[in-house]
Amino acid sequence: MTKLRIIAITLMIIGVVVPRIIDAYEVANSLDISRNVGSLPWLILLIIGVVMLIYSFAKRQKG
């Protein structure tokens, strides 16, 4: 695996796991944080990871 793919997969895992952990923490402590604002950075991180992973496969096939 190339470094780019490892970084992309790491970003995708963080983008999926962290919002679930935050949600579980909010529910456990009865907090009321806006889901739209709280999830947006992690969603962006997930999208960046997906784009990087697709780019790494496309780059490999070209050269």
C-alpha positions as a printed NumPy array, in Angstrom:
array([[  0.   ,   0.   ,   0.   ],
       [  1.188,   3.429,  -0.814],
       [  1.345,   6.209,   1.742],
       [ -1.464,   8.039,  -0.058],
       [ -3.809,   5.06 ,   0.321],
       [ -2.924,   4.611,   3.975],
       [ -3.645,   8.281,   4.646],
       [ -6.903,   8.089,   2.679],
       [ -8.105,   5.003,   4.565],
       [ -7.133,   6.594,   7.872],
       [ -9.119,   9.739,   7.047],
       [-12.115,   7.626,   6.05 ],
       [-11.999,   5.607,   9.276],
       [-11.712,   8.771,  11.363],
       [-14.561,  10.354,   9.389],
       [-16.84 ,   7.41 ,  10.167],
       [-15.834,   6.509,  13.721],
       [-15.5  ,   9.906,  15.412],
       [-19.103,  11.085,  14.781],
       [-20.4  ,   7.828,  16.274],
       [-18.238,   8.296,  19.35 ],
       [-19.376,  11.908,  19.712],
       [-23.002,  10.833,  19.335],
       [-22.617,   8.137,  21.973],
       [-21.   ,  10.663,  24.335],
       [-23.808,  13.174,  23.758],
       [-26.489,  10.558,  24.425],
       [-24.717,   9.248,  27.524],
       [-24.366,  12.722,  29.02 ],
       [-27.69 ,  14.157,  27.799],
       [-26.014,  16.91 ,  25.783],
       [-27.755,  18.805,  22.998],
       [-25.218,  19.747,  20.328],
       [-26.354,  20.559,  16.806],
       [-25.758,  17.464,  14.669],
       [-25.337,  19.452,  11.45 ],
       [-22.482,  21.575,  12.749],
       [-20.886,  18.808,  14.825],
       [-20.789,  16.299,  11.955],
       [-19.732,  18.581,   9.116],
       [-15.935,  18.519,   9.699],
       [-15.98 ,  14.722,   9.93 ],
       [-18.094,  14.427,   6.785],
       [-15.626,  16.658,   4.936],
       [-12.765,  14.492,   6.229],
       [-14.551,  11.376,   4.965],
       [-15.119,  12.911,   1.524],
       [-11.466,  13.974,   1.274],
       [-10.408,  10.436,   2.167],
       [-12.661,   8.93 ,  -0.512],
       [-11.365,  11.361,  -3.152],
       [ -7.76 ,  10.599,  -2.195],
       [ -8.386,   6.855,  -2.405],
       [-10.017,   7.14 ,  -5.823],
       [ -7.146,   9.343,  -6.992],
       [ -4.574,   6.804,  -5.797],
       [ -6.226,   4.045,  -7.844],
       [ -6.588,   6.271, -10.923],
       [ -2.985,   7.414, -10.624],
       [ -1.748,   3.802, -10.436],
       [ -3.604,   2.766, -13.588],
       [ -2.193,   5.666, -15.626],
       [  1.443,   5.103, -14.841]])
